[in-house]
mmCIF file with all atom_site columns, C-alpha atoms in Angstrom:
data_model
loop_
_atom_site.group_PDB
_atom_site.id
_atom_site.type_symbol
_atom_site.label_atom_id
_atom_site.label_alt_id
_atom_site.label_comp_id
_atom_site.label_asym_id
_atom_site.label_entity_id
_atom_site.label_seq_id
_atom_site.pdbx_PDB_ins_code
_atom_site.Cartn_x
_atom_site.Cartn_y
_atom_site.Cartn_z
_atom_site.occupancy
_atom_site.B_iso_or_equiv
_atom_site.pdbx_formal_charge
_atom_site.auth_seq_id
_atom_site.auth_comp_id
_atom_site.auth_asym_id
_atom_site.auth_atom_id
_atom_site.pdbx_PDB_model_num
ATOM 1   C CA . UNK L 1 1   ? 46.816 -26.980 -19.867 1.00 54.00 ? 1   UNK L CA 1
ATOM 2   C CA . UNK L 1 2   ? 49.167 -26.248 -22.771 1.00 69.00 ? 2   UNK L CA 1
ATOM 3   C CA . UNK L 1 3   ? 49.414 -28.522 -25.759 1.00 71.00 ? 3   UNK L CA 1
ATOM 4   C CA . UNK L 1 4   ? 52.687 -30.246 -26.362 1.00 85.00 ? 4   UNK L CA 1
ATOM 5   C CA . UNK L 1 5   ? 54.981 -28.627 -28.879 1.00 89.00 ? 5   UNK L CA 1
ATOM 6   C CA . UNK L 1 6   ? 55.654 -32.028 -30.472 1.00 89.00 ? 6   UNK L CA 1
ATOM 7   C CA . UNK L 1 7   ? 51.950 -32.721 -30.771 1.00 90.00 ? 7   UNK L CA 1
ATOM 8   C CA . UNK L 1 8   ? 51.493 -29.397 -32.527 1.00 91.00 ? 8   UNK L CA 1
ATOM 9   C CA . UNK L 1 9   ? 54.340 -30.142 -34.923 1.00 92.00 ? 9   UNK L CA 1
ATOM 10  C CA . UNK L 1 10  ? 52.894 -33.548 -35.746 1.00 92.00 ? 10  UNK L CA 1
ATOM 11  C CA . UNK L 1 11  ? 49.402 -32.123 -36.375 1.00 93.00 ? 11  UNK L CA 1
ATOM 12  C CA . UNK L 1 12  ? 50.784 -29.327 -38.598 1.00 94.00 ? 12  UNK L CA 1
ATOM 13  C CA . UNK L 1 13  ? 52.973 -31.813 -40.499 1.00 94.00 ? 13  UNK L CA 1
ATOM 14  C CA . UNK L 1 14  ? 50.027 -34.164 -41.068 1.00 94.00 ? 14  UNK L CA 1
ATOM 15  C CA . UNK L 1 15  ? 47.904 -31.258 -42.298 1.00 94.00 ? 15  UNK L CA 1
ATOM 16  C CA . UNK L 1 16  ? 50.541 -30.102 -44.751 1.00 92.00 ? 16  UNK L CA 1
ATOM 17  C CA . UNK L 1 17  ? 51.096 -33.623 -46.059 1.00 91.00 ? 17  UNK L CA 1
ATOM 18  C CA . UNK L 1 18  ? 47.340 -34.166 -46.438 1.00 89.00 ? 18  UNK L CA 1
ATOM 19  C CA . UNK L 1 19  ? 46.935 -30.906 -48.340 1.00 87.00 ? 19  UNK L CA 1
ATOM 20  C CA . UNK L 1 20  ? 49.763 -31.740 -50.723 1.00 86.00 ? 20  UNK L CA 1
ATOM 21  C CA . UNK L 1 21  ? 49.098 -35.479 -51.194 1.00 86.00 ? 21  UNK L CA 1
ATOM 22  C CA . UNK L 1 22  ? 45.293 -35.585 -51.471 1.00 83.00 ? 22  UNK L CA 1
ATOM 23  C CA . UNK L 1 23  ? 45.149 -33.839 -54.877 1.00 78.00 ? 23  UNK L CA 1
ATOM 24  C CA . UNK L 1 24  ? 47.806 -36.253 -56.192 1.00 76.00 ? 24  UNK L CA 1
ATOM 25  C CA . UNK L 1 25  ? 45.924 -39.302 -55.016 1.00 80.00 ? 25  UNK L CA 1
ATOM 26  C CA . UNK L 1 26  ? 42.414 -38.143 -55.879 1.00 78.00 ? 26  UNK L CA 1
ATOM 27  C CA . UNK L 1 27  ? 43.097 -36.665 -59.277 1.00 76.00 ? 27  UNK L CA 1
ATOM 28  C CA . UNK L 1 28  ? 44.919 -39.341 -61.255 1.00 78.00 ? 28  UNK L CA 1
ATOM 29  C CA . UNK L 1 29  ? 43.823 -38.572 -64.796 1.00 81.00 ? 29  UNK L CA 1
ATOM 30  C CA . UNK L 1 30  ? 43.856 -35.254 -66.614 1.00 82.00 ? 30  UNK L CA 1
ATOM 31  C CA . UNK L 1 31  ? 41.049 -32.855 -65.794 1.00 80.00 ? 31  UNK L CA 1
ATOM 32  C CA . UNK L 1 32  ? 38.481 -32.595 -68.574 1.00 86.00 ? 32  UNK L CA 1
ATOM 33  C CA . UNK L 1 33  ? 36.412 -29.828 -67.048 1.00 86.00 ? 33  UNK L CA 1
ATOM 34  C CA . UNK L 1 34  ? 37.341 -26.572 -68.730 1.00 90.00 ? 34  UNK L CA 1
ATOM 35  C CA . UNK L 1 35  ? 35.904 -24.627 -65.800 1.00 90.00 ? 35  UNK L CA 1
ATOM 36  C CA . UNK L 1 36  ? 37.902 -26.557 -63.199 1.00 84.00 ? 36  UNK L CA 1
ATOM 37  C CA . UNK L 1 37  ? 41.140 -26.227 -65.168 1.00 85.00 ? 37  UNK L CA 1
ATOM 38  C CA . UNK L 1 38  ? 40.582 -22.493 -65.575 1.00 89.00 ? 38  UNK L CA 1
ATOM 39  C CA . UNK L 1 39  ? 39.767 -22.163 -61.856 1.00 86.00 ? 39  UNK L CA 1
ATOM 40  C CA . UNK L 1 40  ? 42.919 -23.996 -60.831 1.00 81.00 ? 40  UNK L CA 1
ATOM 41  C CA . UNK L 1 41  ? 44.992 -21.939 -63.228 1.00 85.00 ? 41  UNK L CA 1
ATOM 42  C CA . UNK L 1 42  ? 44.108 -18.679 -61.439 1.00 87.00 ? 42  UNK L CA 1
ATOM 43  C CA . UNK L 1 43  ? 44.411 -19.922 -57.811 1.00 85.00 ? 43  UNK L CA 1
ATOM 44  C CA . UNK L 1 44  ? 48.099 -18.950 -57.345 1.00 85.00 ? 44  UNK L CA 1
ATOM 45  C CA . UNK L 1 45  ? 47.455 -15.394 -58.592 1.00 83.00 ? 45  UNK L CA 1
ATOM 46  C CA . UNK L 1 46  ? 44.463 -14.904 -56.369 1.00 84.00 ? 46  UNK L CA 1
ATOM 47  C CA . UNK L 1 47  ? 46.343 -16.286 -53.371 1.00 85.00 ? 47  UNK L CA 1
ATOM 48  C CA . UNK L 1 48  ? 49.210 -13.895 -53.976 1.00 81.00 ? 48  UNK L CA 1
ATOM 49  C CA . UNK L 1 49  ? 46.874 -10.967 -54.355 1.00 82.00 ? 49  UNK L CA 1
ATOM 50  C CA . UNK L 1 50  ? 45.007 -11.813 -51.154 1.00 86.00 ? 50  UNK L CA 1
ATOM 51  C CA . UNK L 1 51  ? 48.258 -11.986 -49.212 1.00 85.00 ? 51  UNK L CA 1
ATOM 52  C CA . UNK L 1 52  ? 49.858 -8.851  -50.615 1.00 82.00 ? 52  UNK L CA 1
ATOM 53  C CA . UNK L 1 53  ? 46.950 -6.395  -50.948 1.00 83.00 ? 53  UNK L CA 1
ATOM 54  C CA . UNK L 1 54  ? 46.392 -5.856  -47.188 1.00 86.00 ? 54  UNK L CA 1
ATOM 55  C CA . UNK L 1 55  ? 50.147 -5.522  -46.661 1.00 83.00 ? 55  UNK L CA 1
ATOM 56  C CA . UNK L 1 56  ? 50.363 -2.840  -49.342 1.00 81.00 ? 56  UNK L CA 1
ATOM 57  C CA . UNK L 1 57  ? 47.508 -0.817  -47.932 1.00 80.00 ? 57  UNK L CA 1
ATOM 58  C CA . UNK L 1 58  ? 48.447 -1.146  -44.248 1.00 83.00 ? 58  UNK L CA 1
ATOM 59  C CA . UNK L 1 59  ? 52.199 -0.585  -44.594 1.00 81.00 ? 59  UNK L CA 1
ATOM 60  C CA . UNK L 1 60  ? 51.937 3.169   -44.968 1.00 82.00 ? 60  UNK L CA 1
ATOM 61  C CA . UNK L 1 61  ? 50.877 5.521   -42.219 1.00 83.00 ? 61  UNK L CA 1
ATOM 62  C CA . UNK L 1 62  ? 47.834 6.463   -44.227 1.00 85.00 ? 62  UNK L CA 1
ATOM 63  C CA . UNK L 1 63  ? 45.956 3.864   -46.268 1.00 86.00 ? 63  UNK L CA 1
ATOM 64  C CA . UNK L 1 64  ? 45.477 6.431   -49.022 1.00 89.00 ? 64  UNK L CA 1
ATOM 65  C CA . UNK L 1 65  ? 49.231 6.466   -49.718 1.00 90.00 ? 65  UNK L CA 1
ATOM 66  C CA . UNK L 1 66  ? 49.251 2.665   -49.969 1.00 89.00 ? 66  UNK L CA 1
ATOM 67  C CA . UNK L 1 67  ? 46.244 2.635   -52.294 1.00 91.00 ? 67  UNK L CA 1
ATOM 68  C CA . UNK L 1 68  ? 47.788 5.349   -54.463 1.00 93.00 ? 68  UNK L CA 1
ATOM 69  C CA . UNK L 1 69  ? 51.056 3.384   -54.687 1.00 91.00 ? 69  UNK L CA 1
ATOM 70  C CA . UNK L 1 70  ? 49.095 0.257   -55.621 1.00 90.00 ? 70  UNK L CA 1
ATOM 71  C CA . UNK L 1 71  ? 47.184 2.080   -58.379 1.00 94.00 ? 71  UNK L CA 1
ATOM 72  C CA . UNK L 1 72  ? 50.328 3.737   -59.779 1.00 95.00 ? 72  UNK L CA 1
ATOM 73  C CA . UNK L 1 73  ? 52.247 0.433   -59.619 1.00 92.00 ? 73  UNK L CA 1
ATOM 74  C CA . UNK L 1 74  ? 49.448 -1.425  -61.345 1.00 93.00 ? 74  UNK L CA 1
ATOM 75  C CA . UNK L 1 75  ? 49.403 1.186   -64.098 1.00 96.00 ? 75  UNK L CA 1
ATOM 76  C CA . UNK L 1 76  ? 53.154 0.992   -64.511 1.00 95.00 ? 76  UNK L CA 1
ATOM 77  C CA . UNK L 1 77  ? 52.986 -2.816  -64.766 1.00 93.00 ? 77  UNK L CA 1
ATOM 78  C CA . UNK L 1 78  ? 50.125 -2.540  -67.252 1.00 95.00 ? 78  UNK L CA 1
ATOM 79  C CA . UNK L 1 79  ? 52.237 -0.346  -69.477 1.00 96.00 ? 79  UNK L CA 1
ATOM 80  C CA . UNK L 1 80  ? 55.138 -2.806  -69.454 1.00 94.00 ? 80  UNK L CA 1
ATOM 81  C CA . UNK L 1 81  ? 57.428 -1.749  -66.587 1.00 93.00 ? 81  UNK L CA 1
ATOM 82  C CA . UNK L 1 82  ? 59.502 -4.572  -65.137 1.00 93.00 ? 82  UNK L CA 1
ATOM 83  C CA . UNK L 1 83  ? 59.115 -5.771  -61.539 1.00 90.00 ? 83  UNK L CA 1
ATOM 84  C CA . UNK L 1 84  ? 62.036 -3.790  -60.117 1.00 93.00 ? 84  UNK L CA 1
ATOM 85  C CA . UNK L 1 85  ? 60.767 -0.564  -61.736 1.00 94.00 ? 85  UNK L CA 1
ATOM 86  C CA . UNK L 1 86  ? 57.258 -1.188  -60.443 1.00 92.00 ? 86  UNK L CA 1
ATOM 87  C CA . UNK L 1 87  ? 58.536 -1.785  -56.905 1.00 90.00 ? 87  UNK L CA 1
ATOM 88  C CA . UNK L 1 88  ? 60.694 1.363   -57.042 1.00 94.00 ? 88  UNK L CA 1
ATOM 89  C CA . UNK L 1 89  ? 57.818 3.470   -58.362 1.00 95.00 ? 89  UNK L CA 1
ATOM 90  C CA . UNK L 1 90  ? 55.508 2.146   -55.639 1.00 91.00 ? 90  UNK L CA 1
ATOM 91  C CA . UNK L 1 91  ? 58.067 2.928   -52.939 1.00 91.00 ? 91  UNK L CA 1
ATOM 92  C CA . UNK L 1 92  ? 58.616 6.463   -54.231 1.00 94.00 ? 92  UNK L CA 1
ATOM 93  C CA . UNK L 1 93  ? 54.877 7.156   -54.434 1.00 93.00 ? 93  UNK L CA 1
ATOM 94  C CA . UNK L 1 94  ? 54.229 5.800   -50.945 1.00 91.00 ? 94  UNK L CA 1
ATOM 95  C CA . UNK L 1 95  ? 57.186 7.768   -49.547 1.00 91.00 ? 95  UNK L CA 1
ATOM 96  C CA . UNK L 1 96  ? 56.185 11.056  -51.171 1.00 93.00 ? 96  UNK L CA 1
ATOM 97  C CA . UNK L 1 97  ? 52.548 10.716  -50.163 1.00 91.00 ? 97  UNK L CA 1
ATOM 98  C CA . UNK L 1 98  ? 53.630 9.677   -46.662 1.00 86.00 ? 98  UNK L CA 1
ATOM 99  C CA . UNK L 1 99  ? 55.526 12.976  -46.321 1.00 88.00 ? 99  UNK L CA 1
ATOM 100 C CA . UNK L 1 100 ? 52.462 15.019  -47.227 1.00 84.00 ? 100 UNK L CA 1
#
Protein backbone atom coordinates (compact mmCIF):
# COMPACT_ATOMS: atom_id res chain seq x y z
CA UNK A 1 0.00 0.00 0.00
CA UNK A 2 1.60 3.26 -1.15
CA UNK A 3 1.03 6.52 0.67
CA UNK A 4 -0.77 9.24 -1.19
CA UNK A 5 1.43 11.89 -2.77
CA UNK A 6 -0.86 14.60 -1.43
CA UNK A 7 -0.66 13.17 2.08
CA UNK A 8 3.12 13.22 1.87
CA UNK A 9 3.10 16.83 0.67
CA UNK A 10 0.80 17.87 3.52
CA UNK A 11 2.95 16.11 6.14
CA UNK A 12 6.16 17.65 4.76
CA UNK A 13 4.55 21.10 4.62
CA UNK A 14 3.31 20.81 8.21
CA UNK A 15 6.76 19.72 9.36
CA UNK A 16 8.47 22.65 7.65
CA UNK A 17 5.94 25.13 9.02
CA UNK A 18 6.33 23.70 12.54
CA UNK A 19 10.12 23.89 12.37
CA UNK A 20 10.02 27.52 11.22
CA UNK A 21 7.16 28.78 13.40
CA UNK A 22 7.85 27.09 16.72
CA UNK A 23 10.99 29.12 17.50
CA UNK A 24 9.08 32.33 16.68
CA UNK A 25 6.22 31.44 18.98
CA UNK A 26 8.23 29.92 21.83
CA UNK A 27 11.02 32.49 22.00
CA UNK A 28 9.32 35.88 22.25
CA UNK A 29 11.86 37.84 24.25
CA UNK A 30 15.60 38.22 23.64
CA UNK A 31 17.75 35.33 24.76
CA UNK A 32 19.74 36.13 27.89
CA UNK A 33 21.77 32.95 28.01
CA UNK A 34 25.20 33.67 26.61
CA UNK A 35 25.76 29.96 25.93
CA UNK A 36 22.51 29.58 23.98
CA UNK A 37 23.16 32.70 21.90
CA UNK A 38 26.67 31.49 21.11
CA UNK A 39 25.33 28.02 20.23
CA UNK A 40 22.68 29.42 17.89
CA UNK A 41 25.25 31.73 16.27
CA UNK A 42 27.35 28.77 15.07
CA UNK A 43 24.51 26.48 13.93
CA UNK A 44 24.50 27.68 10.27
CA UNK A 45 28.26 27.18 9.93
CA UNK A 46 28.15 23.69 11.40
CA UNK A 47 25.22 22.73 9.20
CA UNK A 48 27.05 23.93 6.09
CA UNK A 49 30.18 22.04 7.09
CA UNK A 50 28.25 18.82 7.76
CA UNK A 51 26.61 19.01 4.33
CA UNK A 52 29.72 19.90 2.33
CA UNK A 53 32.49 17.85 3.97
CA UNK A 54 31.25 14.42 2.77
CA UNK A 55 30.65 15.82 -0.71
CA UNK A 56 34.20 17.19 -0.89
CA UNK A 57 35.78 13.92 0.19
CA UNK A 58 33.56 11.61 -1.89
CA UNK A 59 33.55 13.61 -5.13
CA UNK A 60 37.03 12.54 -6.20
CA UNK A 61 37.94 9.03 -7.27
CA UNK A 62 40.25 8.75 -4.29
CA UNK A 63 39.28 10.25 -0.94
CA UNK A 64 42.91 11.33 -0.47
CA UNK A 65 42.59 13.81 -3.36
CA UNK A 66 39.43 15.28 -1.82
CA UNK A 67 41.03 15.57 1.60
CA UNK A 68 44.14 17.20 0.13
CA UNK A 69 41.97 19.69 -1.80
CA UNK A 70 40.08 20.45 1.41
CA UNK A 71 43.28 21.07 3.37
CA UNK A 72 44.82 23.24 0.64
CA UNK A 73 41.56 25.18 0.23
CA UNK A 74 41.26 25.74 3.97
CA UNK A 75 44.85 27.01 4.06
CA UNK A 76 44.19 29.35 1.13
CA UNK A 77 41.07 30.70 2.84
CA UNK A 78 42.97 31.11 6.10
CA UNK A 79 45.58 33.24 4.35
CA UNK A 80 42.94 35.52 2.83
CA UNK A 81 42.07 34.10 -0.59
CA UNK A 82 38.58 34.94 -1.82
CA UNK A 83 35.92 32.29 -2.43
CA UNK A 84 36.45 32.02 -6.18
CA UNK A 85 40.19 31.58 -5.72
CA UNK A 86 39.69 28.94 -3.03
CA UNK A 87 37.25 27.02 -5.24
CA UNK A 88 39.65 27.19 -8.19
CA UNK A 89 42.60 26.06 -6.07
CA UNK A 90 40.58 23.14 -4.69
CA UNK A 91 39.53 22.08 -8.19
CA UNK A 92 43.09 22.20 -9.49
CA UNK A 93 44.44 20.22 -6.53
CA UNK A 94 41.72 17.57 -6.83
CA UNK A 95 42.23 17.33 -10.59
CA UNK A 96 46.02 17.02 -10.40
CA UNK A 97 45.89 14.45 -7.61
CA UNK A 98 43.15 12.58 -9.47
CA UNK A 99 45.48 12.21 -12.44
CA UNK A 100 48.23 10.69 -10.31
